[in-house]
Amino acid sequence: MAIDRAHVGYSLPAFTVEATPERIAKFRAAIGETGGDVRVAPPTFMKMVEGEHNSSRRILDTLAVDLRRVLHAEQQFDYVSPILAGDQLDVVRKVSDIYERKNGLMEFIVIESTISHAERGLLGRSRQVVLVRNPKPAVAA
Amino acid sequence: MNDMNTVLAEYETGPITREMLAQYAEASGDTNPLHLDPAFAQKAGFADVIVHGMLSMALLGRLLSSRFANRALLKFDARFAAILPVNTSLRCRARLADVAEGQPDDGHLRLALEAIDPAGTVIITGSAELAAAL
């Protein structure tokens, strides 16, 4: 089933996430990070921030995508200023594009996020491409 | 072309276990059952659970944080080229990237990144840009 292209531009209500020292420590432990400054979030921590409140699942649910057909195809991060322990982060996520390949067997959803801080402004951007593997259409009778 | 493609950093992750997937799910909030529940993974067409692309990317990212301050990082991109089954190890490698013809010298360091499974399958190709010197 094709994803309704009307969802391009769909945005979740903005939400706030606190990058507590505990969350950064837990994330570092989960990825085996032992070096560096423990008060600075690791490079892929933005994914944890933008995923708060089950936001990725909510976007896919809105687009009526079957979770079993979903794979993460691409991920890009742009860094403006580091996320530091204790930061209150404002997150905005939106569906910026939906396109297909192979006659609709593969559909791609592009989700872009911005992560900002009230005083320091934009800290980073995330761009994710989700692959939806559609079943081959039944042959028309 | 002397310095091109020089391997800058490299390491082997060791097998990425179910426990690591559970710990990453808990820390990241990505509780997609594809990474946790073998029955669900089978319904999705896989033999067993697969590793979060974002965990593999994070393990690849350790090449960057092992050598440079996180503050120096400007861009970090990954393309997930193949799925990685649980209990598989990744070899993560960073090379100096080719500088594109006519590209202005902005002093940034550009790296080509890859994560490869023991059979030689490329799991991730990526790149990074840093405001740093070697």
mmCIF file of C-alpha atoms in Angstrom:
data_model
loop_
_atom_site.group_PDB
_atom_site.id
_atom_site.type_symbol
_atom_site.label_atom_id
_atom_site.label_comp_id
_atom_site.label_asym_id
_atom_site.label_seq_id
_atom_site.Cartn_x
_atom_site.Cartn_y
_atom_site.Cartn_z
ATOM 1 C CA MET A 1 0.000 0.000 0.000
ATOM 2 C CA ALA A 2 1.486 3.300 -1.068
ATOM 3 C CA ILE A 3 2.104 5.924 1.574
ATOM 4 C CA ASP A 4 -0.150 8.949 1.172
ATOM 5 C CA ARG A 5 2.089 11.692 -0.228
ATOM 6 C CA ALA A 6 -0.145 14.225 1.548
ATOM 7 C CA HIS A 7 1.984 13.413 4.630
ATOM 8 C CA VAL A 8 4.945 15.314 3.151
ATOM 9 C CA GLY A 9 5.278 18.321 5.426
ATOM 10 C CA TYR A 10 3.701 16.522 8.396
ATOM 11 C CA SER A 11 5.281 17.750 11.594
ATOM 12 C CA LEU A 12 5.054 16.435 15.140
ATOM 13 C CA PRO A 13 4.249 19.005 17.820
ATOM 14 C CA ALA A 14 7.558 20.378 19.120
ATOM 15 C CA PHE A 15 8.775 18.690 22.296
ATOM 16 C CA THR A 16 11.477 19.211 24.905
ATOM 17 C CA VAL A 17 14.056 16.698 26.121
ATOM 18 C CA GLU A 18 16.585 17.081 28.902
ATOM 19 C CA ALA A 19 20.051 15.702 28.174
ATOM 20 C CA THR A 20 20.633 14.636 31.745
ATOM 21 C CA PRO A 21 24.129 13.427 32.738
ATOM 22 C CA GLU A 22 22.515 10.043 33.488
ATOM 23 C CA ARG A 23 21.128 9.723 29.956
ATOM 24 C CA ILE A 24 24.465 10.640 28.419
ATOM 25 C CA ALA A 25 26.248 8.164 30.699
ATOM 26 C CA LYS A 26 23.775 5.403 29.831
ATOM 27 C CA PHE A 27 24.126 6.117 26.130
ATOM 28 C CA ARG A 28 27.930 6.099 26.375
ATOM 29 C CA ALA A 29 27.806 2.756 28.187
ATOM 30 C CA ALA A 30 25.481 1.259 25.554
ATOM 31 C CA ILE A 31 27.861 2.157 22.721
ATOM 32 C CA GLY A 32 31.000 1.205 24.661
ATOM 33 C CA GLU A 33 32.318 4.768 24.764
ATOM 34 C CA THR A 34 34.963 5.190 27.418
ATOM 35 C CA GLY A 35 37.037 8.194 26.309
ATOM 36 C CA GLY A 36 36.297 11.850 25.734
ATOM 37 C CA ASP A 37 34.454 14.401 27.831
ATOM 38 C CA VAL A 38 31.583 12.777 29.760
ATOM 39 C CA ARG A 39 29.684 16.086 29.788
ATOM 40 C CA VAL A 40 29.519 16.235 25.979
ATOM 41 C CA ALA A 41 26.986 13.999 24.228
ATOM 42 C CA PRO A 42 28.428 11.427 21.769
ATOM 43 C CA PRO A 43 27.922 12.087 18.027
ATOM 44 C CA THR A 44 24.838 9.896 17.594
ATOM 45 C CA PHE A 45 23.120 11.001 20.833
ATOM 46 C CA MET A 46 20.905 13.296 18.718
ATOM 47 C CA LYS A 47 19.075 10.130 17.674
ATOM 48 C CA MET A 48 18.110 9.428 21.280
ATOM 49 C CA VAL A 49 16.983 13.042 21.711
ATOM 50 C CA GLU A 50 14.812 13.158 18.600
ATOM 51 C CA GLY A 51 13.370 9.715 19.348
ATOM 52 C CA GLU A 52 12.023 10.755 22.757
ATOM 53 C CA HIS A 53 8.310 10.335 23.476
ATOM 54 C CA ASN A 54 8.230 7.468 20.986
ATOM 55 C CA SER A 55 8.308 10.086 18.234
ATOM 56 C CA SER A 56 9.579 7.861 15.422
ATOM 57 C CA ARG A 57 6.848 5.301 16.056
ATOM 58 C CA ARG A 58 4.242 8.067 16.128
ATOM 59 C CA ILE A 59 5.387 9.396 12.759
ATOM 60 C CA LEU A 60 5.282 5.907 11.196
ATOM 61 C CA ASP A 61 1.851 5.275 12.742
ATOM 62 C CA THR A 62 0.566 8.538 11.273
ATOM 63 C CA LEU A 63 1.855 7.442 7.868
ATOM 64 C CA ALA A 64 0.170 4.027 8.421
ATOM 65 C CA VAL A 65 3.453 2.178 7.835
ATOM 66 C CA ASP A 66 3.779 -1.451 8.957
ATOM 67 C CA LEU A 67 6.743 -1.607 11.356
ATOM 68 C CA ARG A 68 7.745 -5.036 10.037
ATOM 69 C CA ARG A 69 8.526 -3.509 6.649
ATOM 70 C CA VAL A 70 10.715 -0.707 7.895
ATOM 71 C CA LEU A 71 14.510 -0.423 7.771
ATOM 72 C CA HIS A 72 16.794 2.511 8.468
ATOM 73 C CA ALA A 73 18.455 3.329 5.140
ATOM 74 C CA GLU A 74 20.441 6.503 5.772
ATOM 75 C CA GLN A 75 21.307 8.858 8.596
ATOM 76 C CA GLN A 76 22.955 12.261 8.476
ATOM 77 C CA PHE A 77 23.895 14.545 11.336
ATOM 78 C CA ASP A 78 25.026 18.170 11.130
ATOM 79 C CA TYR A 79 26.638 19.604 14.231
ATOM 80 C CA VAL A 80 26.485 23.305 15.024
ATOM 81 C CA SER A 81 27.278 23.282 18.728
ATOM 82 C CA PRO A 82 27.657 20.338 21.121
ATOM 83 C CA ILE A 83 24.866 18.981 23.302
ATOM 84 C CA LEU A 84 26.021 19.288 26.899
ATOM 85 C CA ALA A 85 24.891 17.467 30.032
ATOM 86 C CA GLY A 86 21.971 19.328 31.584
ATOM 87 C CA ASP A 87 20.787 20.943 28.324
ATOM 88 C CA GLN A 88 17.069 21.425 27.785
ATOM 89 C CA LEU A 89 16.597 20.649 24.105
ATOM 90 C CA ASP A 90 13.761 21.711 21.814
ATOM 91 C CA VAL A 91 13.033 19.168 19.104
ATOM 92 C CA VAL A 92 11.097 19.698 15.882
ATOM 93 C CA ARG A 93 10.578 16.753 13.519
ATOM 94 C CA LYS A 94 8.940 16.723 10.154
ATOM 95 C CA VAL A 95 8.451 14.475 7.158
ATOM 96 C CA SER A 96 10.265 16.341 4.402
ATOM 97 C CA ASP A 97 9.923 13.884 1.518
ATOM 98 C CA ILE A 98 8.389 10.585 0.455
ATOM 99 C CA TYR A 99 9.522 8.867 -2.739
ATOM 100 C CA GLU A 100 9.601 5.426 -4.289
ATOM 101 C CA ARG A 101 11.930 3.182 -6.265
ATOM 102 C CA LYS A 102 11.465 -0.083 -8.145
ATOM 103 C CA ASN A 103 7.842 0.643 -9.104
ATOM 104 C CA GLY A 104 6.812 1.178 -5.519
ATOM 105 C CA LEU A 105 8.419 -1.957 -4.088
ATOM 106 C CA MET A 106 10.616 0.373 -2.083
ATOM 107 C CA GLU A 107 9.312 3.573 -0.574
ATOM 108 C CA PHE A 108 11.499 6.070 1.252
ATOM 109 C CA ILE A 109 10.427 8.467 3.989
ATOM 110 C CA VAL A 110 12.730 11.369 4.798
ATOM 111 C CA ILE A 111 12.413 12.728 8.352
ATOM 112 C CA GLU A 112 14.296 15.875 9.327
ATOM 113 C CA SER A 113 14.802 17.109 12.869
ATOM 114 C CA THR A 114 16.250 20.214 14.418
ATOM 115 C CA ILE A 115 17.577 20.268 17.956
ATOM 116 C CA SER A 116 17.880 23.678 19.590
ATOM 117 C CA HIS A 117 18.681 25.263 22.911
ATOM 118 C CA ALA A 118 16.884 28.352 24.202
ATOM 119 C CA GLU A 119 20.080 30.400 24.658
ATOM 120 C CA ARG A 120 22.608 28.735 22.324
ATOM 121 C CA GLY A 121 20.207 28.398 19.381
ATOM 122 C CA LEU A 122 20.421 25.581 16.849
ATOM 123 C CA LEU A 123 22.720 22.787 18.079
ATOM 124 C CA GLY A 124 22.265 20.259 15.310
ATOM 125 C CA ARG A 125 20.197 18.726 12.568
ATOM 126 C CA SER A 126 19.332 15.134 11.818
ATOM 127 C CA ARG A 127 18.115 13.708 8.545
ATOM 128 C CA GLN A 128 16.891 10.133 8.443
ATOM 129 C CA VAL A 129 15.822 8.070 5.456
ATOM 130 C CA VAL A 130 13.489 5.196 6.289
ATOM 131 C CA LEU A 131 13.052 2.379 3.783
ATOM 132 C CA VAL A 132 9.654 0.687 3.555
ATOM 133 C CA ARG A 133 9.799 -2.699 1.817
ATOM 134 C CA ASN A 134 6.423 -3.204 0.179
ATOM 135 C CA PRO A 135 5.128 -6.643 -0.815
ATOM 136 C CA LYS A 136 4.922 -7.428 -4.503
ATOM 137 C CA PRO A 137 1.415 -6.542 -5.675
ATOM 138 C CA ALA A 138 -0.882 -9.464 -6.354
ATOM 139 C CA VAL A 139 -1.325 -10.149 -10.046
ATOM 140 C CA ALA A 140 -4.657 -8.746 -11.211
ATOM 141 C CA ALA A 141 -7.170 -11.419 -12.130
ATOM 142 C CA MET B 1 47.701 10.938 -4.183
ATOM 143 C CA ASN B 2 50.241 10.097 -1.488
ATOM 144 C CA ASP B 3 48.105 10.572 1.580
ATOM 145 C CA MET B 4 44.810 9.599 -0.015
ATOM 146 C CA ASN B 5 42.965 6.692 1.484
ATOM 147 C CA THR B 6 45.424 6.314 4.299
ATOM 148 C CA VAL B 7 43.813 4.322 7.098
ATOM 149 C CA LEU B 8 43.613 6.701 10.027
ATOM 150 C CA ALA B 9 41.955 4.517 12.613
ATOM 151 C CA GLU B 10 40.538 1.019 12.746
ATOM 152 C CA TYR B 11 39.099 -1.366 15.324
ATOM 153 C CA GLU B 12 37.041 -4.513 15.683
ATOM 154 C CA THR B 13 33.853 -4.263 17.755
ATOM 155 C CA GLY B 14 33.673 -7.917 18.760
ATOM 156 C CA PRO B 15 30.347 -9.763 18.482
ATOM 157 C CA ILE B 16 27.342 -7.458 18.940
ATOM 158 C CA THR B 17 25.238 -9.508 21.337
ATOM 159 C CA ARG B 18 21.532 -9.560 22.289
ATOM 160 C CA GLU B 19 22.506 -7.963 25.590
ATOM 161 C CA MET B 20 24.121 -5.080 23.703
ATOM 162 C CA LEU B 21 20.972 -4.639 21.598
ATOM 163 C CA ALA B 22 18.812 -4.615 24.727
ATOM 164 C CA GLN B 23 21.129 -2.121 26.405
ATOM 165 C CA TYR B 24 21.128 0.117 23.315
ATOM 166 C CA ALA B 25 17.323 -0.078 23.044
ATOM 167 C CA GLU B 26 17.031 0.992 26.674
ATOM 168 C CA ALA B 27 19.553 3.837 26.365
ATOM 169 C CA SER B 28 18.322 5.171 23.022
ATOM 170 C CA GLY B 29 14.595 4.568 23.397
ATOM 171 C CA ASP B 30 14.581 2.654 20.085
ATOM 172 C CA THR B 31 12.548 -0.345 21.164
ATOM 173 C CA ASN B 32 11.681 -1.566 17.673
ATOM 174 C CA PRO B 33 11.104 -5.334 18.218
ATOM 175 C CA LEU B 34 13.093 -6.056 15.056
ATOM 176 C CA HIS B 35 16.146 -5.715 17.324
ATOM 177 C CA LEU B 36 14.769 -7.486 20.397
ATOM 178 C CA ASP B 37 12.180 -10.102 19.510
ATOM 179 C CA PRO B 38 13.290 -13.045 17.300
ATOM 180 C CA ALA B 39 9.658 -13.969 16.481
ATOM 181 C CA PHE B 40 8.988 -10.445 15.219
ATOM 182 C CA ALA B 41 12.262 -10.435 13.238
ATOM 183 C CA GLN B 42 11.201 -13.676 11.567
ATOM 184 C CA LYS B 43 7.851 -12.150 10.610
ATOM 185 C CA ALA B 44 9.832 -9.320 9.051
ATOM 186 C CA GLY B 45 11.755 -11.862 6.986
ATOM 187 C CA PHE B 46 14.996 -12.257 8.974
ATOM 188 C CA ALA B 47 16.452 -15.384 10.580
ATOM 189 C CA ASP B 48 16.952 -13.616 13.926
ATOM 190 C CA VAL B 49 17.027 -10.109 15.356
ATOM 191 C CA ILE B 50 19.238 -7.604 13.556
ATOM 192 C CA VAL B 51 21.505 -4.915 14.975
ATOM 193 C CA HIS B 52 20.130 -1.357 15.167
ATOM 194 C CA GLY B 53 21.663 0.615 12.293
ATOM 195 C CA MET B 54 22.126 3.385 14.831
ATOM 196 C CA LEU B 55 24.134 1.126 17.146
ATOM 197 C CA SER B 56 26.451 0.195 14.271
ATOM 198 C CA MET B 57 26.742 3.891 13.395
ATOM 199 C CA ALA B 58 27.515 4.725 17.029
ATOM 200 C CA LEU B 59 30.228 2.029 17.112
ATOM 201 C CA LEU B 60 31.638 3.510 13.891
ATOM 202 C CA GLY B 61 31.480 6.924 15.543
ATOM 203 C CA ARG B 62 33.807 5.745 18.294
ATOM 204 C CA LEU B 63 36.584 6.009 15.688
ATOM 205 C CA LEU B 64 35.903 9.733 15.640
ATOM 206 C CA SER B 65 35.577 10.286 19.378
ATOM 207 C CA SER B 66 38.668 8.173 20.080
ATOM 208 C CA ARG B 67 40.771 10.626 18.128
ATOM 209 C CA PHE B 68 39.004 13.991 18.040
ATOM 210 C CA ALA B 69 37.024 16.103 20.482
ATOM 211 C CA ASN B 70 33.271 15.769 19.892
ATOM 212 C CA ARG B 71 33.219 19.552 19.534
ATOM 213 C CA ALA B 72 35.315 19.319 16.364
ATOM 214 C CA LEU B 73 32.720 17.231 14.534
ATOM 215 C CA LEU B 74 30.723 19.070 11.840
ATOM 216 C CA LYS B 75 29.051 16.255 9.890
ATOM 217 C CA PHE B 76 28.619 12.511 10.294
ATOM 218 C CA ASP B 77 26.693 10.525 7.672
ATOM 219 C CA ALA B 78 25.928 6.834 7.245
ATOM 220 C CA ARG B 79 24.299 4.751 4.569
ATOM 221 C CA PHE B 80 23.124 1.377 5.838
ATOM 222 C CA ALA B 81 24.064 -0.888 2.940
ATOM 223 C CA ALA B 82 23.204 -4.271 4.455
ATOM 224 C CA ILE B 83 21.587 -5.626 7.604
ATOM 225 C CA LEU B 84 23.758 -7.020 10.385
ATOM 226 C CA PRO B 85 22.540 -10.145 12.222
ATOM 227 C CA VAL B 86 22.976 -10.330 15.996
ATOM 228 C CA ASN B 87 26.260 -11.824 17.313
ATOM 229 C CA THR B 88 28.232 -10.530 14.332
ATOM 230 C CA SER B 89 31.354 -8.411 14.715
ATOM 231 C CA LEU B 90 32.113 -5.248 12.762
ATOM 232 C CA ARG B 91 35.450 -3.950 11.583
ATOM 233 C CA CYS B 92 35.242 -0.154 11.666
ATOM 234 C CA ARG B 93 37.668 1.875 9.598
ATOM 235 C CA ALA B 94 38.314 5.555 8.938
ATOM 236 C CA ARG B 95 40.380 6.746 5.990
ATOM 237 C CA LEU B 96 41.350 10.147 4.736
ATOM 238 C CA ALA B 97 38.844 11.019 2.039
ATOM 239 C CA ASP B 98 39.757 12.181 -1.432
ATOM 240 C CA VAL B 99 39.510 15.934 -1.753
ATOM 241 C CA ALA B 100 37.223 16.848 -4.597
ATOM 242 C CA GLU B 101 38.787 18.740 -7.476
ATOM 243 C CA GLY B 102 38.358 22.484 -7.090
ATOM 244 C CA GLN B 103 37.092 22.153 -3.534
ATOM 245 C CA PRO B 104 38.215 25.159 -1.518
ATOM 246 C CA ASP B 105 40.628 24.408 1.273
ATOM 247 C CA ASP B 106 38.521 25.224 4.318
ATOM 248 C CA GLY B 107 40.938 23.471 6.642
ATOM 249 C CA HIS B 108 38.371 20.792 7.450
ATOM 250 C CA LEU B 109 39.339 17.165 7.732
ATOM 251 C CA ARG B 110 37.207 14.789 5.677
ATOM 252 C CA LEU B 111 37.068 11.081 6.428
ATOM 253 C CA ALA B 112 35.610 8.112 4.591
ATOM 254 C CA LEU B 113 34.155 5.580 7.016
ATOM 255 C CA GLU B 114 33.132 1.975 6.664
ATOM 256 C CA ALA B 115 31.925 -0.904 8.791
ATOM 257 C CA ILE B 116 32.448 -4.394 7.385
ATOM 258 C CA ASP B 117 31.284 -7.783 8.667
ATOM 259 C CA PRO B 118 33.662 -10.791 8.940
ATOM 260 C CA ALA B 119 32.537 -12.075 5.516
ATOM 261 C CA GLY B 120 33.626 -8.785 3.950
ATOM 262 C CA THR B 121 30.118 -7.428 3.402
ATOM 263 C CA VAL B 122 29.978 -3.666 3.721
ATOM 264 C CA ILE B 123 27.354 -2.883 6.358
ATOM 265 C CA ILE B 124 27.841 0.891 6.490
ATOM 266 C CA THR B 125 29.518 3.393 4.251
ATOM 267 C CA GLY B 126 29.811 6.814 5.762
ATOM 268 C CA SER B 127 31.686 10.042 5.974
ATOM 269 C CA ALA B 128 32.622 12.657 8.497
ATOM 270 C CA GLU B 129 33.807 16.238 8.383
ATOM 271 C CA LEU B 130 35.729 17.782 11.237
ATOM 272 C CA ALA B 131 37.132 21.167 12.106
ATOM 273 C CA ALA B 132 40.417 19.542 13.030
ATOM 274 C CA ALA B 133 43.866 18.780 11.743
ATOM 275 C CA LEU B 134 45.565 15.396 11.839
#
